[in-house]
Amino acid sequence: MRVLVTGGAGFIGSQVVSALEAEGHTPVVLDALLAAAHPQVPDIPDVEFVRGDVRDAEAVRRVLRGVDAVCHQAAMVGLGKDFADAPDYVACNDLGTAVLLAAMAGAGVRLLVQAGSMVVYGEGRYACGEHGTVRPGARTVADLERGRFEPTCPRCGDGLLPGLVGEDDPVDPRNVYATTKLAQEHLAAAWARSVGGTAVSLRYHNVYGPGMPRDTPYAGVASYFRSALARGEAPRVFEDGAQRRDFVHVRDVAGANATVLAGIGELPAGHHTAYNVGSGEPRTVGEMAAALATEHGGPQPAVTGEFRLGDVRHITADSSRLRRVFGWRPTVGFAEGVAEFARAGQRASAGVV
């Protein structure tokens, strides 16, 4: 297939391009190379490349000619700096997706794989010994300031056991980025129903690996730790470091995109489906920081007790639906992936020479 990859020059997008080429597809890259993500021109994949913004309807219409499917990776990611970033998130993520889908409707392109995110869930899945599965509310500033980081049962106040979150669990976006990612899914679902298209949202968990941007508020926690080590500093671990995450290697995420594109034609038209993409190996944030520090040979992490509003305590993936429907399996284990990432280079970010 001829596949348009929006954001195909980015950290994940460039790996998706490579995975598609390996499967015999013909990727076409559309990327605006915005300074916030690309202060320096990155290494462009050796495929057809169009510099353009996904919010530019004419540019999108031109690049869709002859395209069979779209792999939509372009997005503004991370928690950002503060709420003042909200207009940029909405413009890049939601307006950009709407412009793309409208152009696809006009061009007759009916297959979409969209980069989703686990942030749509808010907190993960929890069980109370007395009340079973429960949904804890947002953690309060007062509790966080006292070092009470673990959510409690909203009915009895007892401690909770975190588990794996599935795609049918309730969504509860708790920051601007999460809200825009959920809106992207709703737009994709509306597009599929309207035009008879097939849309898949891959809810990436904590993606890491070579080529992550450095020294930026718009990257994941693994990038923060790796950036500190590159500066010769100890990684700063917020809260107590016991936050559970599913760290999934970028090549496995790229492979999930290629696998879904190979089988998306077998899914029913007119529908949207979400799939978790995780490693299946939950780890704590503290474990990631310590493993990176050891492999890099840098200072060991400093657990600070600091916190960020909008962060959740535990979120780990049940990726069994993706495995069952498409046969996808992660191939990069935690130890192998961290060892590679600790020694690999990072992309420069805005303000970094």
Coordinates of C-alpha atoms in Angstrom, one line a residue:
M1 CA 0.0 0.0 0.0
R2 CA 0.9 3.6 -0.4
V3 CA 0.7 5.0 3.1
L4 CA 0.7 8.6 4.2
V5 CA 2.5 9.0 7.5
T6 CA 1.8 12.3 9.1
G7 CA 4.5 13.4 11.5
G8 CA 6.8 10.9 9.8
A9 CA 10.0 12.8 10.7
G10 CA 9.3 12.5 14.4
F11 CA 10.5 10.1 17.1
I12 CA 7.8 7.5 16.6
G13 CA 6.8 8.5 13.0
S14 CA 10.3 7.9 11.6
Q15 CA 10.3 4.4 13.1
V16 CA 6.8 3.8 11.7
V17 CA 8.2 4.7 8.2
S18 CA 11.0 2.2 8.6
A19 CA 8.6 -0.5 9.7
L20 CA 6.3 0.1 6.8
E21 CA 9.2 0.0 4.3
A22 CA 10.3 -3.3 5.8
E23 CA 6.8 -4.8 5.2
G24 CA 6.9 -3.7 1.5
H25 CA 4.7 -0.6 1.8
T26 CA 5.4 2.8 0.2
P27 CA 5.4 5.5 2.9
V28 CA 4.9 9.1 2.1
V29 CA 5.8 11.5 4.9
L30 CA 4.0 14.8 5.7
D31 CA 5.7 16.7 8.5
A32 CA 5.7 20.4 9.3
L33 CA 9.1 20.2 11.0
L34 CA 7.8 22.7 13.7
A35 CA 10.6 24.3 15.7
A36 CA 9.1 23.0 19.0
A37 CA 9.8 19.5 17.9
H38 CA 12.5 20.0 15.3
P39 CA 14.8 23.0 16.1
Q40 CA 17.3 21.4 13.7
V41 CA 16.3 19.6 10.5
P42 CA 16.3 15.9 11.5
D43 CA 17.4 13.1 9.3
I44 CA 14.5 12.7 6.9
P45 CA 13.6 9.1 6.1
D46 CA 14.7 8.2 2.5
V47 CA 11.2 8.2 1.1
E48 CA 8.9 10.8 -0.5
F49 CA 8.8 13.7 1.8
V50 CA 6.5 16.7 1.8
R51 CA 7.1 19.6 4.3
G52 CA 3.6 20.7 5.3
D53 CA 1.3 21.2 8.2
V54 CA -1.6 18.7 8.8
R55 CA -3.7 21.8 9.5
D56 CA -3.1 23.1 5.9
A57 CA -6.1 21.6 4.0
E58 CA -4.6 22.2 0.5
A59 CA -1.3 20.6 1.5
V60 CA -3.1 17.6 2.9
R61 CA -5.3 17.2 -0.2
R62 CA -2.2 17.3 -2.5
V63 CA -0.3 14.7 -0.5
L64 CA -3.3 12.3 -0.3
R65 CA -3.3 11.7 -4.1
G66 CA -2.7 8.1 -4.8
V67 CA -2.7 7.2 -1.1
D68 CA -4.4 3.9 0.1
A69 CA -4.2 4.5 3.9
V70 CA -3.1 7.0 6.5
C71 CA -1.0 6.5 9.6
H72 CA -1.6 9.6 11.6
Q73 CA 1.3 10.3 14.0
A74 CA 1.4 14.1 13.9
A75 CA 0.6 15.6 17.3
M76 CA 1.8 17.8 20.1
V77 CA 2.6 15.5 23.0
G78 CA 3.3 15.5 26.7
L79 CA 2.0 17.5 29.6
G80 CA 3.6 20.7 28.3
K81 CA 4.5 23.7 30.6
D82 CA 1.1 25.0 31.8
F83 CA -2.5 25.6 30.7
A84 CA -1.3 28.4 28.4
D85 CA -0.3 25.6 26.0
A86 CA -4.0 24.5 25.6
P87 CA -4.7 26.4 22.3
D88 CA -1.6 24.9 20.7
Y89 CA -2.6 21.4 21.8
V90 CA -6.1 21.8 20.4
A91 CA -4.9 23.3 17.2
C92 CA -2.2 20.7 16.5
N93 CA -4.1 17.6 17.6
D94 CA -7.8 18.2 17.1
L95 CA -8.0 20.8 14.3
G96 CA -5.2 19.0 12.5
T97 CA -7.0 15.7 12.8
A98 CA -10.3 17.3 11.6
V99 CA -8.6 18.8 8.5
L100 CA -6.9 15.5 7.7
L101 CA -10.2 13.5 8.0
A102 CA -12.1 16.0 5.9
A103 CA -9.5 15.7 3.2
M104 CA -9.5 11.9 3.4
A105 CA -13.3 12.0 3.0
G106 CA -13.0 14.0 -0.1
A107 CA -10.1 11.9 -1.5
G108 CA -11.8 8.6 -1.0
V109 CA -9.2 7.3 1.5
R110 CA -11.0 5.0 3.9
L111 CA -8.3 3.4 6.1
L112 CA -6.9 5.2 9.1
V113 CA -4.5 4.2 11.9
Q114 CA -4.3 7.0 14.5
A115 CA -1.7 7.4 17.2
G116 CA -3.7 7.3 20.4
S117 CA -2.5 7.4 24.0
M118 CA -3.1 5.7 27.3
V119 CA -3.6 9.1 28.9
V120 CA -7.3 8.9 27.8
Y121 CA -7.9 6.6 30.8
G122 CA -6.7 8.9 33.5
E123 CA -6.0 6.6 36.4
G124 CA -5.6 3.0 35.6
R125 CA -7.7 0.1 36.8
Y126 CA -7.9 -0.5 40.6
A127 CA -9.5 -3.1 42.9
C128 CA -10.6 -2.6 46.5
G129 CA -10.6 -5.7 48.7
E130 CA -14.2 -5.0 49.8
H131 CA -15.8 -3.2 46.8
G132 CA -14.1 -4.8 43.8
T133 CA -13.2 -2.7 40.8
V134 CA -13.4 1.1 41.6
R135 CA -12.6 4.4 39.9
P136 CA -10.7 6.7 42.3
G137 CA -11.1 10.4 41.8
A138 CA -8.3 12.8 41.0
R139 CA -5.6 13.0 43.8
T140 CA -5.8 16.2 45.8
V141 CA -3.1 18.7 46.2
A142 CA -3.3 18.4 50.0
D143 CA -2.7 14.6 49.8
L144 CA 0.2 15.0 47.3
E145 CA 1.8 17.6 49.5
R146 CA 1.7 15.2 52.4
G147 CA 3.3 12.5 50.4
R148 CA 0.0 10.5 50.1
F149 CA 0.5 9.4 46.6
E150 CA -1.6 6.2 46.4
P151 CA -5.3 6.6 45.4
T152 CA -7.8 5.2 47.9
C153 CA -11.1 3.6 47.5
P154 CA -13.8 6.3 47.0
R155 CA -16.2 4.2 49.1
C156 CA -14.3 3.1 52.1
G157 CA -10.9 4.9 51.9
D158 CA -8.9 1.7 51.9
G159 CA -5.8 1.1 49.8
L160 CA -6.2 -0.2 46.3
L161 CA -4.5 -2.8 44.2
P162 CA -3.5 -1.5 40.7
G163 CA -4.2 -3.8 37.7
L164 CA -4.2 -3.7 33.9
V165 CA -6.4 -1.3 32.1
G166 CA -8.4 -2.6 29.1
E167 CA -9.8 -0.7 26.1
D168 CA -13.4 -1.0 27.4
D169 CA -12.6 0.6 30.8
P170 CA -14.0 4.1 31.3
V171 CA -12.0 7.0 29.9
D172 CA -11.2 10.0 32.2
P173 CA -8.8 12.5 30.6
R174 CA -7.2 14.6 33.3
N175 CA -5.1 17.2 31.4
V176 CA -5.2 19.1 28.1
Y177 CA -3.1 16.6 26.2
A178 CA -5.3 13.7 27.3
T179 CA -8.4 15.6 26.3
T180 CA -7.2 16.3 22.8
K181 CA -6.1 12.7 22.3
L182 CA -9.6 11.5 23.3
A183 CA -11.1 14.1 20.9
Q184 CA -9.0 12.7 18.1
E185 CA -10.5 9.3 18.7
H186 CA -14.1 10.7 18.7
L187 CA -13.3 12.5 15.4
A188 CA -12.0 9.3 13.9
A189 CA -15.1 7.4 15.0
A190 CA -17.4 10.1 13.5
W191 CA -15.4 10.0 10.2
A192 CA -15.7 6.2 10.0
R193 CA -19.4 6.3 10.5
S194 CA -19.9 9.1 8.1
V195 CA -17.9 7.8 5.2
G196 CA -17.9 4.1 5.8
G197 CA -14.2 4.1 6.7
T198 CA -12.2 1.9 9.0
A199 CA -10.4 3.6 11.9
V200 CA -8.1 2.2 14.5
S201 CA -6.6 4.2 17.4
L202 CA -3.5 2.6 18.9
R203 CA -3.3 3.7 22.5
Y204 CA 0.4 3.9 23.1
H205 CA 1.7 3.4 26.6
N206 CA 5.0 4.9 27.7
V207 CA 7.0 4.8 24.5
Y208 CA 10.8 5.1 24.8
G209 CA 13.9 4.3 22.7
P210 CA 16.6 5.8 20.5
G211 CA 15.8 9.2 19.0
M212 CA 13.7 10.6 21.9
P213 CA 14.0 14.4 22.1
R214 CA 16.0 15.7 25.0
D215 CA 15.5 18.6 27.4
T216 CA 11.9 19.3 26.6
P217 CA 8.7 19.6 28.6
Y218 CA 6.9 17.8 25.8
A219 CA 8.5 14.4 26.1
G220 CA 8.0 11.3 28.3
V221 CA 9.5 10.5 31.6
A222 CA 12.2 8.2 30.1
S223 CA 13.4 11.2 28.0
Y224 CA 13.7 13.4 31.1
F225 CA 15.9 10.8 32.9
R226 CA 18.0 10.2 29.8
S227 CA 18.5 13.9 29.3
A228 CA 19.6 14.4 32.9
L229 CA 22.2 11.6 32.5
A230 CA 23.5 13.2 29.3
R231 CA 24.1 16.4 31.3
G232 CA 25.9 14.4 34.0
E233 CA 23.1 14.9 36.5
A234 CA 21.1 12.5 38.6
P235 CA 17.6 11.7 37.2
R236 CA 15.0 13.4 39.4
V237 CA 12.2 11.0 40.2
F238 CA 8.9 12.6 41.3
E239 CA 6.7 11.3 44.1
D240 CA 8.3 8.2 45.6
G241 CA 9.2 6.5 42.3
A242 CA 6.6 3.7 42.8
Q243 CA 4.3 4.9 40.0
R244 CA 3.6 1.9 37.7
R245 CA 3.9 2.3 33.9
D246 CA 4.2 0.1 30.9
F247 CA 7.3 1.2 29.0
V248 CA 7.1 0.0 25.4
H249 CA 10.0 0.3 22.9
V250 CA 9.5 2.5 19.9
R251 CA 10.3 -0.3 17.5
D252 CA 7.5 -2.4 19.0
V253 CA 5.1 0.6 18.6
A254 CA 6.2 1.0 15.0
G255 CA 5.7 -2.7 14.5
A256 CA 2.2 -2.5 15.9
N257 CA 1.3 0.2 13.2
A258 CA 2.7 -2.0 10.4
T259 CA 0.8 -5.0 11.7
V260 CA -2.5 -3.2 12.0
L261 CA -2.1 -1.7 8.5
A262 CA -1.6 -5.2 7.1
G263 CA -4.9 -6.4 8.6
I264 CA -7.1 -3.3 8.8
G265 CA -8.9 -4.2 5.6
E266 CA -10.4 -7.2 7.4
L267 CA -12.1 -5.0 10.0
P268 CA -15.7 -3.9 9.4
A269 CA -16.2 -0.6 7.6
G270 CA -17.9 2.2 9.4
H271 CA -16.3 1.4 12.7
H272 CA -13.6 2.7 15.0
T273 CA -11.7 0.5 17.4
A274 CA -9.1 1.3 20.0
Y275 CA -6.2 -1.1 21.0
N276 CA -3.7 -0.8 23.8
V277 CA 0.0 -1.0 22.8
G278 CA 2.1 -2.0 25.7
S279 CA 5.0 -4.3 26.6
G280 CA 3.1 -6.4 29.0
E281 CA 5.9 -5.8 31.6
P282 CA 4.8 -3.2 34.1
R283 CA 7.6 -1.4 35.8
T284 CA 7.9 1.5 38.2
V285 CA 9.2 4.9 37.2
G286 CA 11.9 4.5 39.8
E287 CA 13.0 1.2 38.1
M288 CA 13.3 2.9 34.8
A289 CA 15.4 5.7 36.3
A290 CA 17.7 3.3 38.1
A291 CA 18.1 1.0 35.1
L292 CA 19.0 3.9 32.8
A293 CA 21.5 5.3 35.3
T294 CA 23.2 2.0 35.8
E295 CA 23.4 1.3 32.0
H296 CA 24.6 4.8 31.3
G297 CA 27.2 4.8 34.1
G298 CA 25.8 8.1 35.5
P299 CA 24.6 9.2 38.9
Q300 CA 21.9 7.2 40.6
P301 CA 18.4 8.7 40.7
A302 CA 17.3 11.2 43.3
V303 CA 13.7 10.6 44.6
T304 CA 12.4 14.1 45.3
G305 CA 8.8 13.8 46.5
E306 CA 7.8 16.4 44.0
F307 CA 4.6 16.0 41.9
R308 CA 2.9 17.4 38.9
L309 CA -0.9 18.0 38.8
G310 CA -2.3 16.0 35.9
D311 CA 0.0 13.0 36.5
V312 CA -1.7 9.8 37.4
R313 CA -0.4 7.2 39.9
H314 CA -0.6 3.9 38.0
I315 CA -1.4 3.1 34.4
T316 CA -0.4 -0.2 32.8
A317 CA -1.8 -1.9 29.7
D318 CA -3.8 -5.0 28.9
S319 CA -2.7 -5.4 25.2
S320 CA -4.4 -8.8 24.7
R321 CA -6.9 -7.4 22.2
L322 CA -4.2 -6.3 19.8
R323 CA -2.5 -9.6 20.2
R324 CA -5.7 -11.6 19.7
V325 CA -7.0 -9.7 16.7
F326 CA -3.8 -8.9 14.8
G327 CA -1.2 -11.3 16.2
W328 CA 1.1 -8.5 17.3
R329 CA 3.7 -9.3 19.9
P330 CA 6.3 -7.0 21.5
T331 CA 9.9 -8.1 20.8
V332 CA 12.1 -5.8 22.8
G333 CA 12.4 -6.7 26.5
F334 CA 12.9 -4.1 29.2
A335 CA 16.5 -4.9 29.9
E336 CA 17.5 -4.9 26.3
G337 CA 15.6 -1.8 25.4
V338 CA 16.9 0.2 28.4
A339 CA 20.5 -0.8 27.7
E340 CA 20.2 0.4 24.1
F341 CA 18.4 3.6 25.1
A342 CA 21.0 4.5 27.7
R343 CA 23.8 4.5 25.1
A344 CA 21.9 5.9 22.1
G345 CA 21.8 9.5 21.1
Q346 CA 18.8 11.8 21.5
R347 CA 17.2 14.4 19.2
A348 CA 17.9 18.0 20.0
S349 CA 14.8 20.0 21.2
A350 CA 13.9 23.6 21.2
G351 CA 16.6 25.6 23.0
V352 CA 19.2 22.8 22.8
V353 CA 22.1 23.3 20.5

